[in-house]
XYZ file of C-alpha atoms in Angstrom:
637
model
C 0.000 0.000 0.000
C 1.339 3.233 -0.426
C 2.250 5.303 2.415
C 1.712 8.941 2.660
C 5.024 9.851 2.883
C 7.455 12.849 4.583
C 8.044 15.026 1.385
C 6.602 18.580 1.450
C 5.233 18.883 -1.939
C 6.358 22.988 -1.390
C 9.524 21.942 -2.445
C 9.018 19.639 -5.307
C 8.617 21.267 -8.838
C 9.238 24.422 -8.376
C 9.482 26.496 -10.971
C 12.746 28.755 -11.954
C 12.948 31.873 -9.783
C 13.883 33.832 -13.163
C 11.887 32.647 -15.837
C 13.906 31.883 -19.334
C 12.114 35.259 -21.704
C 13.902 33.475 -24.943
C 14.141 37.521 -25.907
C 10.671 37.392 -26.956
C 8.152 40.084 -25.559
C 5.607 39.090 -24.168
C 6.188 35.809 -24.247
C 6.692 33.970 -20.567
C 8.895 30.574 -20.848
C 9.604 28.230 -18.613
C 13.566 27.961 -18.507
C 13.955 23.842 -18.660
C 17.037 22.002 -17.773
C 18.588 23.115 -21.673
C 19.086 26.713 -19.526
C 18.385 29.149 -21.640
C 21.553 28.101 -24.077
C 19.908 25.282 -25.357
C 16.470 25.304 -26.836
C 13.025 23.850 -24.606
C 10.832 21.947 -27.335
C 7.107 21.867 -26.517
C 5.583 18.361 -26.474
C 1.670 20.357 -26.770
C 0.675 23.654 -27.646
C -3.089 24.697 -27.877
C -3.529 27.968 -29.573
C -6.421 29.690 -30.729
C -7.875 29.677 -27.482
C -9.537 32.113 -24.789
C -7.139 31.266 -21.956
C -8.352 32.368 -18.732
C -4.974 32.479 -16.207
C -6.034 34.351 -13.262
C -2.420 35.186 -13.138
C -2.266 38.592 -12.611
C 1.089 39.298 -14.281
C -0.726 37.571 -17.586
C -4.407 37.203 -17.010
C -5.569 36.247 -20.697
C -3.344 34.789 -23.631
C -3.991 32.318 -26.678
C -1.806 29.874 -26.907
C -0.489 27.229 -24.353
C 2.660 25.267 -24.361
C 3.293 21.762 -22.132
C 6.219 19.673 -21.608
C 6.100 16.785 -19.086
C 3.631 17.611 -16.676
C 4.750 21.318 -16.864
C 3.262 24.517 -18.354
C 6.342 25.615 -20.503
C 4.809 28.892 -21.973
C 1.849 31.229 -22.041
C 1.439 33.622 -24.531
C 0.395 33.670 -28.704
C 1.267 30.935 -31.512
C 3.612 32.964 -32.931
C 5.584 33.810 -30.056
C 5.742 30.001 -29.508
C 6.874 28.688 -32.986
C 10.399 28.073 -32.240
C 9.348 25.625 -29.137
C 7.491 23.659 -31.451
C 9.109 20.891 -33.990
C 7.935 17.514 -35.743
C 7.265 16.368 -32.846
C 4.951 18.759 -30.996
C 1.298 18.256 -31.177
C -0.219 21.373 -31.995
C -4.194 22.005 -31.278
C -6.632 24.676 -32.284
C -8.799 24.853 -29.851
C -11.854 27.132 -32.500
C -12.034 29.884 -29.810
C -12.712 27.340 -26.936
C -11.556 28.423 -23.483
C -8.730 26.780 -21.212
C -8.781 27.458 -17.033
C -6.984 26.362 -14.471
C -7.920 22.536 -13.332
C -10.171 23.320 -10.155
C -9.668 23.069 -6.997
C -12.675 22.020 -4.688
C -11.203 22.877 -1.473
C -14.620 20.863 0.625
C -15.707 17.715 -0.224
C -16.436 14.024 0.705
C -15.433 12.264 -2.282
C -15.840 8.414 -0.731
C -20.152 8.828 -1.234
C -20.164 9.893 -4.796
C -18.518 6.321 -6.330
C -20.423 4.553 -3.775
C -23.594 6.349 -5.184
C -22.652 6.034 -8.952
C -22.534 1.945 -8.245
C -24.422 1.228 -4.889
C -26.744 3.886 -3.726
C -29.301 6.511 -5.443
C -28.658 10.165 -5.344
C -31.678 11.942 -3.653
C -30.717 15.040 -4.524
C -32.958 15.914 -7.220
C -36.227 15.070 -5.443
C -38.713 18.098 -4.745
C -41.670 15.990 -3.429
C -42.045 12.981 -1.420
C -43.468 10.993 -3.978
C -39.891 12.032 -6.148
C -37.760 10.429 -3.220
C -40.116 7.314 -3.249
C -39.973 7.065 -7.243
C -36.328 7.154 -7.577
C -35.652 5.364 -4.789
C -38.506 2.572 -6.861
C -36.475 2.702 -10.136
C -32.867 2.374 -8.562
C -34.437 -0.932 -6.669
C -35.718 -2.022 -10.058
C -31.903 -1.533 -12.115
C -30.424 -2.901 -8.906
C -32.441 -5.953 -8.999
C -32.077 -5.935 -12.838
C -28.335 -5.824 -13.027
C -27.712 -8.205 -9.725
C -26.359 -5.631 -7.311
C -28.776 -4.957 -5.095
C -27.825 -8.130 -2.779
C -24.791 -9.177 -0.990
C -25.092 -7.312 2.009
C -23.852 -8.424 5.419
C -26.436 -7.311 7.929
C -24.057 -6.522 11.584
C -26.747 -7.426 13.481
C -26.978 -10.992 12.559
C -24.117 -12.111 10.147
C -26.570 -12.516 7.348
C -26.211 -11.364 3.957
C -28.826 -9.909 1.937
C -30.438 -7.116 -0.244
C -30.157 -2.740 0.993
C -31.083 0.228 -0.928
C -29.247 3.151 0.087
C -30.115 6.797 -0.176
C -28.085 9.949 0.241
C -28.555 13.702 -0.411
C -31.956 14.641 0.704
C -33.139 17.272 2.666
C -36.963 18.497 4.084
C -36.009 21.754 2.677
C -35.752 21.238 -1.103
C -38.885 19.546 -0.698
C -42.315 21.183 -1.180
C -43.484 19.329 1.907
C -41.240 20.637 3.861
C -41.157 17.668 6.182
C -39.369 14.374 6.420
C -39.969 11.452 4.482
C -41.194 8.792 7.309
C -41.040 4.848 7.446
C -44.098 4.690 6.319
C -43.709 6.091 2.828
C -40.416 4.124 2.267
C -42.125 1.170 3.014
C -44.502 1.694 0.129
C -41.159 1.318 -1.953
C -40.138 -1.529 -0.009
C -42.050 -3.845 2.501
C -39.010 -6.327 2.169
C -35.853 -5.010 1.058
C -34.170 -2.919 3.888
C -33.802 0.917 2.687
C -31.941 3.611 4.793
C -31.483 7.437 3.402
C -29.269 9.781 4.641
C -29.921 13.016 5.323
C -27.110 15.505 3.928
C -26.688 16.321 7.365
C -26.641 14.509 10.428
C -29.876 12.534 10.083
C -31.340 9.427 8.217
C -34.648 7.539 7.813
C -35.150 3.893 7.674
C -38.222 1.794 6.720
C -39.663 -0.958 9.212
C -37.706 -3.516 7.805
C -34.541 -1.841 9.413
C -36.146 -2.181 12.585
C -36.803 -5.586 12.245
C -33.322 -6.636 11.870
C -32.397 -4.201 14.834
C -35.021 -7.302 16.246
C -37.790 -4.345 16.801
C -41.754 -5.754 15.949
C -43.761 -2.205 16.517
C -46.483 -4.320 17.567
C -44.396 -5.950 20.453
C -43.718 -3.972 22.923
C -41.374 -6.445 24.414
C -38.990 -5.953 21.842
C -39.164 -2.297 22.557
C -35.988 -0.677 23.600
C -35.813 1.866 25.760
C -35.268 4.819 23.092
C -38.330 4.049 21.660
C -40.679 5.498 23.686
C -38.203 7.799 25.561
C -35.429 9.449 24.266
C -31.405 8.517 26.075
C -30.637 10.404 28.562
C -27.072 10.992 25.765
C -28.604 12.679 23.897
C -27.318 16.297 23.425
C -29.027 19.437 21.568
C -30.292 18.647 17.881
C -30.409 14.767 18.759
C -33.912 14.031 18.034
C -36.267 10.464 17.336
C -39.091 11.428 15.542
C -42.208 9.893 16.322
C -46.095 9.464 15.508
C -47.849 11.850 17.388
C -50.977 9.087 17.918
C -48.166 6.340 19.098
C -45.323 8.170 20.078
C -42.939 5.515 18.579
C -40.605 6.255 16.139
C -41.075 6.963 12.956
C -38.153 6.539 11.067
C -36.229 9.564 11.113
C -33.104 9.995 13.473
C -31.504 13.135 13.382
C -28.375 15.013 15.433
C -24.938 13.603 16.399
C -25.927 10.615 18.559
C -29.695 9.896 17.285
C -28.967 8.178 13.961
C -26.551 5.589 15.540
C -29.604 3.753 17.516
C -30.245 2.429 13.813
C -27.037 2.610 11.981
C -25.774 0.131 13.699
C -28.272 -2.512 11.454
C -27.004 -0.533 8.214
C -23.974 -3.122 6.213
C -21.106 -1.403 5.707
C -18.831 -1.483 2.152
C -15.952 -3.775 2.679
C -12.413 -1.963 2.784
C -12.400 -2.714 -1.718
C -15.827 -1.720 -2.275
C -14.733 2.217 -0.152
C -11.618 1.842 -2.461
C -13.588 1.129 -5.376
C -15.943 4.020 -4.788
C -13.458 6.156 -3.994
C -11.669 5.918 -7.548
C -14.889 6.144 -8.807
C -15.749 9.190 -7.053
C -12.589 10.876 -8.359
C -13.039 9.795 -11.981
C -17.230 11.644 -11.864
C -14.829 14.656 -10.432
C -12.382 14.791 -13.153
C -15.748 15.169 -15.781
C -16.233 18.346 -13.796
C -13.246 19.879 -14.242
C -11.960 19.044 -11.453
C -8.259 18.425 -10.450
C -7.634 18.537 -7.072
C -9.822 18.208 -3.593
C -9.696 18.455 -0.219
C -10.985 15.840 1.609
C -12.840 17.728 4.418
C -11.716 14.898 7.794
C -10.521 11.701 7.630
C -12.210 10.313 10.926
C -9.066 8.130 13.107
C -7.130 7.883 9.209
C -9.580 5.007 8.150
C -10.412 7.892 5.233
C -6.511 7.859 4.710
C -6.260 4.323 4.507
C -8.519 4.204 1.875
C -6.439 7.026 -0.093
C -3.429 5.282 0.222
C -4.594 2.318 -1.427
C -6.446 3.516 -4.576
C -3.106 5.748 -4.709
C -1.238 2.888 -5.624
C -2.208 3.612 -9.323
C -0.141 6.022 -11.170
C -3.555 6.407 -13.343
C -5.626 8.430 -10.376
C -7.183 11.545 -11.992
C -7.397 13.906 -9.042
C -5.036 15.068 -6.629
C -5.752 14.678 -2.943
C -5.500 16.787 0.415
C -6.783 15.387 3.499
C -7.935 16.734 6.624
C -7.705 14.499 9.563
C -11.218 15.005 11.141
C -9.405 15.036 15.012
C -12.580 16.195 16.845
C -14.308 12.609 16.188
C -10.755 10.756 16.979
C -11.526 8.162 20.501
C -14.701 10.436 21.481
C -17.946 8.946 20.848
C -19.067 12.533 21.596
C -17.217 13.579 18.942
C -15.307 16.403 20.772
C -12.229 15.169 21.263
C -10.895 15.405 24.813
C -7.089 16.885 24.043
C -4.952 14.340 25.473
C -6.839 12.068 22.936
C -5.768 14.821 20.205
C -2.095 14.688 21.337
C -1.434 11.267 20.943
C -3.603 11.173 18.074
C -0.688 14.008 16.316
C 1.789 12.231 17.476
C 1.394 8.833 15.481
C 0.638 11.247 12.760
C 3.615 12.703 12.574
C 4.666 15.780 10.136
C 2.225 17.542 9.761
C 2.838 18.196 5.755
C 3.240 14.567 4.810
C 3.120 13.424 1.187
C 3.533 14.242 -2.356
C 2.283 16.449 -5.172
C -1.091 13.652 -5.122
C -1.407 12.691 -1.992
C -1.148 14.495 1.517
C -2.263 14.957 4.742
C -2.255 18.898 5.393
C -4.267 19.766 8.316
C -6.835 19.287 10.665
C -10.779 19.861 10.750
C -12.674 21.029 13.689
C -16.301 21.583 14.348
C -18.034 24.231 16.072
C -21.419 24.081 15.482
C -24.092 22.606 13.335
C -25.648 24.273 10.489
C -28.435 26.955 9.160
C -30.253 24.239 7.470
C -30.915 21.973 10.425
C -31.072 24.544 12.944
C -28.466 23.754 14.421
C -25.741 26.431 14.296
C -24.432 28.443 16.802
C -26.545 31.904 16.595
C -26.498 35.198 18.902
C -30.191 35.674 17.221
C -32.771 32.836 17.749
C -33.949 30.874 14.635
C -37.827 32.638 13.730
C -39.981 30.573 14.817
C -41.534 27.495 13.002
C -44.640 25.121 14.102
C -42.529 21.816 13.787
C -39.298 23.143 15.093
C -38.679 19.952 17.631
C -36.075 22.334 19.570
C -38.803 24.537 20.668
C -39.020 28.234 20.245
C -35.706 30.796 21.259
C -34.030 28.117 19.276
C -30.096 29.606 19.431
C -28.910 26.079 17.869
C -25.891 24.460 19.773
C -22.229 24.732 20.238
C -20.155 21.685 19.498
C -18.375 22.485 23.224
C -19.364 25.847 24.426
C -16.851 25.944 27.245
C -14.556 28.417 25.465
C -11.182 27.532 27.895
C -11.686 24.068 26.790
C -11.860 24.474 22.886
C -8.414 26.694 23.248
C -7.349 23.698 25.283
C -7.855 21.548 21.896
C -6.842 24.022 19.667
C -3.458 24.643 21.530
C -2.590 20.789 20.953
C -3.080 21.103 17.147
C -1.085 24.194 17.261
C 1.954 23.088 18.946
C 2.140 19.963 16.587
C 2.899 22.220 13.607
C -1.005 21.892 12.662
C -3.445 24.481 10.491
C -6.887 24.446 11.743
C -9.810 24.275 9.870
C -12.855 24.763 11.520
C -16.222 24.504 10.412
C -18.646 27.511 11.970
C -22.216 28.235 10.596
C -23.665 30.236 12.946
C -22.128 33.464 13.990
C -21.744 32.558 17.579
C -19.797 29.376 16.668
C -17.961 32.047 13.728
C -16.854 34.653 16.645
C -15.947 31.409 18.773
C -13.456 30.248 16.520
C -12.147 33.358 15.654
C -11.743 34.912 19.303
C -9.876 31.309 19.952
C -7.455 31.854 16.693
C -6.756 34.910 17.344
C -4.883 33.865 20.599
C -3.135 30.992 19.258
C -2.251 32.803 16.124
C -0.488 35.974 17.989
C 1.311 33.465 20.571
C 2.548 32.109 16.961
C 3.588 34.926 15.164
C 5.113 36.601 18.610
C 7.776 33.421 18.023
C 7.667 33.477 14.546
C 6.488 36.741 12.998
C 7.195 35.310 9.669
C 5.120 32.490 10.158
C 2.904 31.700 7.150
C -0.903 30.627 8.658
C -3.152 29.990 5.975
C -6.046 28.827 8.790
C -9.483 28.854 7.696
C -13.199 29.088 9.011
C -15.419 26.673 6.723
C -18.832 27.569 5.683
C -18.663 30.971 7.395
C -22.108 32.048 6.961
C -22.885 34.591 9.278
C -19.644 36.230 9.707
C -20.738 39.451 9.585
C -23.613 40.160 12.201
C -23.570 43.034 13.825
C -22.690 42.508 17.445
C -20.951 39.849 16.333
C -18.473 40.462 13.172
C -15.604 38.814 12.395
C -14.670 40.511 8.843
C -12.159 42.531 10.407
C -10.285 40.068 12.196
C -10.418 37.970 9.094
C -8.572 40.079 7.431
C -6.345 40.842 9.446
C -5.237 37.644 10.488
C -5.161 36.295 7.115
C -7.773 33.617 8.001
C -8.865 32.168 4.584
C -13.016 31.833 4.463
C -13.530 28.258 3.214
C -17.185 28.587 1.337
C -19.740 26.386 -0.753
C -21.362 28.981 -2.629
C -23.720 26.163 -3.706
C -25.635 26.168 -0.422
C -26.545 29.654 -1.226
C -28.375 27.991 -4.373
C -29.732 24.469 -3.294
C -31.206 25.883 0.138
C -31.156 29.212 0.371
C -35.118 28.984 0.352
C -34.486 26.813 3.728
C -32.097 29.260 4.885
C -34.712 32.395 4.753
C -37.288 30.565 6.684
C -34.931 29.866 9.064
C -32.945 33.532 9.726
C -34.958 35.753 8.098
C -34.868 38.402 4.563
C -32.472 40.499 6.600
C -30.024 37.739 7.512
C -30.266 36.200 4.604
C -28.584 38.971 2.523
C -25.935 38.640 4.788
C -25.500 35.183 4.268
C -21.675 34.253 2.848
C -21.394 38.216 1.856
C -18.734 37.191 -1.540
C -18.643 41.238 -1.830
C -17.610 41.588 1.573
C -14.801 39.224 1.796
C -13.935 40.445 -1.593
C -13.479 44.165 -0.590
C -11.784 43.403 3.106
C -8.942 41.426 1.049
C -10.464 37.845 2.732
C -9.377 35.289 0.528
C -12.440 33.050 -0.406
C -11.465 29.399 -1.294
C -14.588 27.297 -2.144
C -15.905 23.856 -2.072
C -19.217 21.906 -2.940
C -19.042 19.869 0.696
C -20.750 17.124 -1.466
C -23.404 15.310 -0.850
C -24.580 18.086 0.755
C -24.588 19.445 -2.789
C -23.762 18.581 -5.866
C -20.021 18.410 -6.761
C -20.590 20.437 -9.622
C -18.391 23.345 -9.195
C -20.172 25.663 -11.820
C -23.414 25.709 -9.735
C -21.322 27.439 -6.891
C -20.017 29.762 -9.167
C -23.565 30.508 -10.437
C -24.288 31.518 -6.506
C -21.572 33.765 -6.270
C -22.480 35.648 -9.342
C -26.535 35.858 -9.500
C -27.070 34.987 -5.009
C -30.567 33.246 -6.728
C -31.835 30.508 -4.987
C -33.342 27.613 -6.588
C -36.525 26.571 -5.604
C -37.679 30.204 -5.947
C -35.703 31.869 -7.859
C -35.478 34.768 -5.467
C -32.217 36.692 -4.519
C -31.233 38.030 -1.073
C -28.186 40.309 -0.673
C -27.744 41.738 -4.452
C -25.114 43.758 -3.508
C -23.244 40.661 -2.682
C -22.456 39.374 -5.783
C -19.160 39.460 -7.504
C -17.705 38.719 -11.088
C -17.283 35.668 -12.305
C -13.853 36.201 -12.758
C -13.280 36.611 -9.118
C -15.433 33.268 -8.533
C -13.632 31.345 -10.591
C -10.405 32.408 -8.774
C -12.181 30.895 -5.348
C -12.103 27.863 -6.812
C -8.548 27.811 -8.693
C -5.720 29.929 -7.458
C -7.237 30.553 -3.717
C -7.804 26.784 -3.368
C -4.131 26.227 -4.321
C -3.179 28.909 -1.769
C -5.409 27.207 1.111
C -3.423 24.111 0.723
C 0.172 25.554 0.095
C 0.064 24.698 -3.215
C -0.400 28.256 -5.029
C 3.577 28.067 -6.471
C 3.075 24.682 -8.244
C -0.557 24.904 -9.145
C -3.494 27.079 -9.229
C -3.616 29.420 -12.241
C -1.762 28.449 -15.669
C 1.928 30.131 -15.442
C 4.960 28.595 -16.921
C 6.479 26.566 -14.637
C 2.924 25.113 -13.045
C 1.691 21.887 -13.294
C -0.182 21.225 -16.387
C -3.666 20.831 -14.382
C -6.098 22.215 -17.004
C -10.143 22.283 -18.362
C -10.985 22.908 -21.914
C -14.101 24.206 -22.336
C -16.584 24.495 -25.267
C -17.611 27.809 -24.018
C -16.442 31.362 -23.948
C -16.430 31.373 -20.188
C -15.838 34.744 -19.271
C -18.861 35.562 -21.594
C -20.939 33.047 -20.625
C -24.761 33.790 -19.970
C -25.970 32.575 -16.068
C -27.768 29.978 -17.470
C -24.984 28.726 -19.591
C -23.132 28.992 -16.488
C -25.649 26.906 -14.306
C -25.088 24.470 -17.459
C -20.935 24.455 -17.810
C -20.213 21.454 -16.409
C -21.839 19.813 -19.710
C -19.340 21.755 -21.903
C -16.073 20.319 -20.076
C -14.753 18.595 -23.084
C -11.275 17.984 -21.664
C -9.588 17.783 -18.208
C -5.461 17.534 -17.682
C -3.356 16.403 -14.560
C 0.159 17.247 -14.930
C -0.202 16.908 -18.745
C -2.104 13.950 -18.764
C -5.997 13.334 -20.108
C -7.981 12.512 -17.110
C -11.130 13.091 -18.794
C -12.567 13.627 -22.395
C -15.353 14.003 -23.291
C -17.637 11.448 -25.398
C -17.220 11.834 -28.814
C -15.153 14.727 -28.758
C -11.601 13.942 -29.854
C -8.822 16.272 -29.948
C -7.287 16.398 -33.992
C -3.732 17.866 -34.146
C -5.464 19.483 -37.507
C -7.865 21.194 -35.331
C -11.022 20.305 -32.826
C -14.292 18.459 -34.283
């Protein structure tokens, strides 16, 4: 298996400190080993093309040159002929546009493979009856093509048939409730079915219970969570149940809830996570896609997974994981600090690995989120009929005793450790700030050189007004860590929850923007869709979908500046901004062609992009092309 290793990618490919100008203006040229006496020979140029940079020294050009897995020039055709000979492929792209590969700085890629080949994505359901009909016609292909059995059940030893769901929320749907036991049962009497919530909650059908060895019409099978709730149970853990019974019905939601049932739910074998995992990756690279951040590896059993569908040289994304330390030998999930020491110190360097995989930091939790009702606020929730926390709902720390959460911060900071911590509400935002802001001037009294690229992820209320964090953001250099596509997929949620006024408010891109935050974003898939154009849609229009409604106009910003969120700043978040990141000579050849004229692009033909990715490059390589398009050294068809 391979091992993520010692070697700071920081230090690997870097590109000449005085680039090699061949006495050409204009023209920037990576100076190769020849020095600048011999003469570099491209292996692939692409000309005719709208090349988007976000370089700032060169921010547009035409033509591209690669050699290896390098970038070797950026400029026009003919300020390139003399790197090209008989043996340089030479494209024309027809006026099609080249960006930087992207860089989706939030995600959790090990559910998308597993829902290409196992599960059924939920996502696109807007009524009841759509969760119950795709969840029917993924049981009937399952069935069809022999995959929906095999199973062991951990309750018994047993194998057998499951239907998994993932990525559905109350809020996209029109009901605005949860789907219950009952209605999954009307998909499925027999086979066991369990859907995740996209956060922190799931609903099973009866058969679930029955293997958990419940009969709802025997109470002696009853345990005692089902008629009263553990006295574990902390705020946002909740068992709903029939108000004529009051047993459960179905749907477990918060940080302890859901385990009273997932512990009937089979679990992919170490292959099958591998499996998905490459999978995963490969539905990433047809994005556009080139490099993520795994968002918490939970006690490195995420890692080990890496590390073994790493062992192929053929992987199409690069990789930076976060160890999740706040779920590491708590089954509170808060991580008592001792636990977090020794947990660092098997660890090791902090920067281990190579240019594709690494472990670079560590992810923290604060609160919950806006969504579920569950973040952190200084201003209660409005008020809802089926809120099941009650009115003055102010949502819950993750550990409100602030000496304590500087306790487990200091830990991560000693050990060498960025922090990345993910804050909703703005109490749990001024929380994590007020704590950085100690550890980061002990650090920088050492060190006042000291490069902290820390970051707050989600950050959507970070600029209340008792409560503000802008300018300490700025002027700590603490990086905002956003999914713009929340904004979009339940922002209608979001209003009913805070409010018109709040809402424009909400992940202020304009904001940031103007106090010199730097903005690196991520889809935190399955929450949403890994689709990075949708959260570049947000950040330009702020319309939501369901109604089509926009809060906080004066909140958008250029889709120039977006795409730069999710290129060059997601390089920078990761410490990767001098070897990747925007297209510069000397860069790693991580690349998109698109059949578009981006910067041009309407917002619907935005919304769309991600079906006009025609070609995807890592390090030079094709990682992705696109069906029936085929690149023609005479030109493009």
């Amino acid at each position: 298996m391979r091992q993520v290793g010692t070697e700071d990618p920081s230090t690997q490919h870097r590109a000449p400190s005085t680039p090699c100008l061949a006495g050409l203006p204009g023209l920037v040229l990576l100076s190769l080993v020849t020095g600048c006496g011999g003469q570099p020979t491209a292996e692939l140029v692409f000309h005719n093309s709208k090349i988007v940079t976000v370089d700032d020294d060169r921010p547009e050009a035409s033509a591209l040159a690669l050699a290896g897995d390098r970038i070797l020039a950026v400029g026009t055709l003919e300020e390139m002929e003399h790197l090209i000979d008989e043996d340089t492929k030479v494209y024309d792209l027809g006026g099609r546009t080249i960006i930087p590969g992207i860089n989706e700085t939030h995600i959790h890629v090990r559910d998308l493979g597993f829902q290409q080949r196992y599960a059924v994505n939920l996502e696109p359901a807007r009524t009841i009856a759509d969760v119950q009909q795709l969840l029917k016609d993924r049981l009937a292909q399952l069935q069809r093509d022999g995959m929906l059995g095999g199973w062991e059940y951990p309750t018994s030893g047993e194998t057998g048939p499951w239907l998994y769901g993932l990525g559905w929320t109350q809020d996209r749907l029109v009901e605005k409730r949860m789907v219950n036991r009952h209605e999954l049962d009307e998909v499925s009497r027999d086979v066991p079915i369990s859907a995740e919530r996209i956060y922190n909650g799931i609903v099973v059908n009866t058969k679930v219970f029955e293997l958990l060895g419940i009969d709802f019409d025997d109470p002696s099978t009853h345990p005692d969570w089902f008629t009263a709730d553990p006295p574990d149970f902390v705020a946002g853990d909740i068992i709903f149940r029939d108000p004529r019974t009051g047993l459960p019905n179905g749907v477990f939601v918060g940080a302890r809830a859901p385990r009273l049932v997932s512990e009937a739910i089979p679990r992919q074998t170490f292959e099958q996570r591998v499996e998905s995992l490459v999978l995963g990756l490969e539905v990433l690279a047809s994005l556009g896609i080139t490099a993520v951040v795994e968002a918490g590896s939970s006690m490195g059993r995420v890692t080990e997974v890496y590390e073994a569908a790493y062992e192929s040289d053929e992987i199409p994304v690069r990789s930076i994981i976060y160890d999740g330390w706040y779920r590491s030998g708590d089954p509170g999930g808060l991580g008592e600090p001792t636990a977090i020491a020794e947990r660092l110190d098997i660890l090791g360097s902090p920067t281990s690995g190579d240019v594709m995989l690494r472990i670079r930091g560590a992810k923290a939790s604060a609160d919950g989120g806006i969504g579920s009702r569950s973040a952190a606020v200084s201003v209660p929730f409005l008020p809802i009929p089926q809120d099941p926390l009650g009115a003055d709902n102010y949502g819950a720390f993750r550990d409100p005793d602030f000496d304590y959460r500087l306790e487990q911060f200091q830990m991560l900071a000693n050990h060498g450790w960025e922090i990345h911590t993910h804050a909703c509400g703005d109490a749990a935002i001024r929380q994590t700030m007020d704590v950085y802001k100690i550890l980061m001037d002990s650090i920088l009294r050492g060190d006042p050189d000291a490069d902290l690229r820390w970051s707050i992820i989600h950050v959507y209320l970070p600029d209340e007004p008792q409560t503000s964090v802008v300018e300490d953001m700025a002027k700590y250099g603490v990086i905002a860590a956003i999914n713009p596509a929340n904004l979009y997929y339940e922002g209608d949620s979001f209003v009913r929850n805070i409010g018109p006024e709040r809402m424009a408010r909400h992940t202020p891109f304009k904001t940031f923007l103007d106090a010199g935050i730097r903005m690196a974003s991520g889809s935190d898939y399955p929450n949403n869709s890994p689709d990075p154009w949708v959260g570049m849609y947000a950040m330009v229009t702020r319309r939501h979908e369901i109604s089509g409604e926009v809060y906080g106009p004066g909140q958008r910003i250029a889709l120039l500046e977006a795409l730069k969120t999710f290129t060059i700043n997601g390089a920078y978040l990761t410490y990767d901004d001098d070897v990747r990141g925007s297209l510069e000579p000397g860069k790693l050849a991580d690349l998109v062609i698109l059949d578009a004229d981006l910067l041009n692009a309407s917002e619907e033909e935005l919304l769309a992009m991600s079906s006009s990715v025609l070609v995807t490059m890592l390090g030079g390589r094709i990682t992705y092309q696109k069906p029936g398009f085929l690149l023609e050294e005479s030109g493009a068809n």
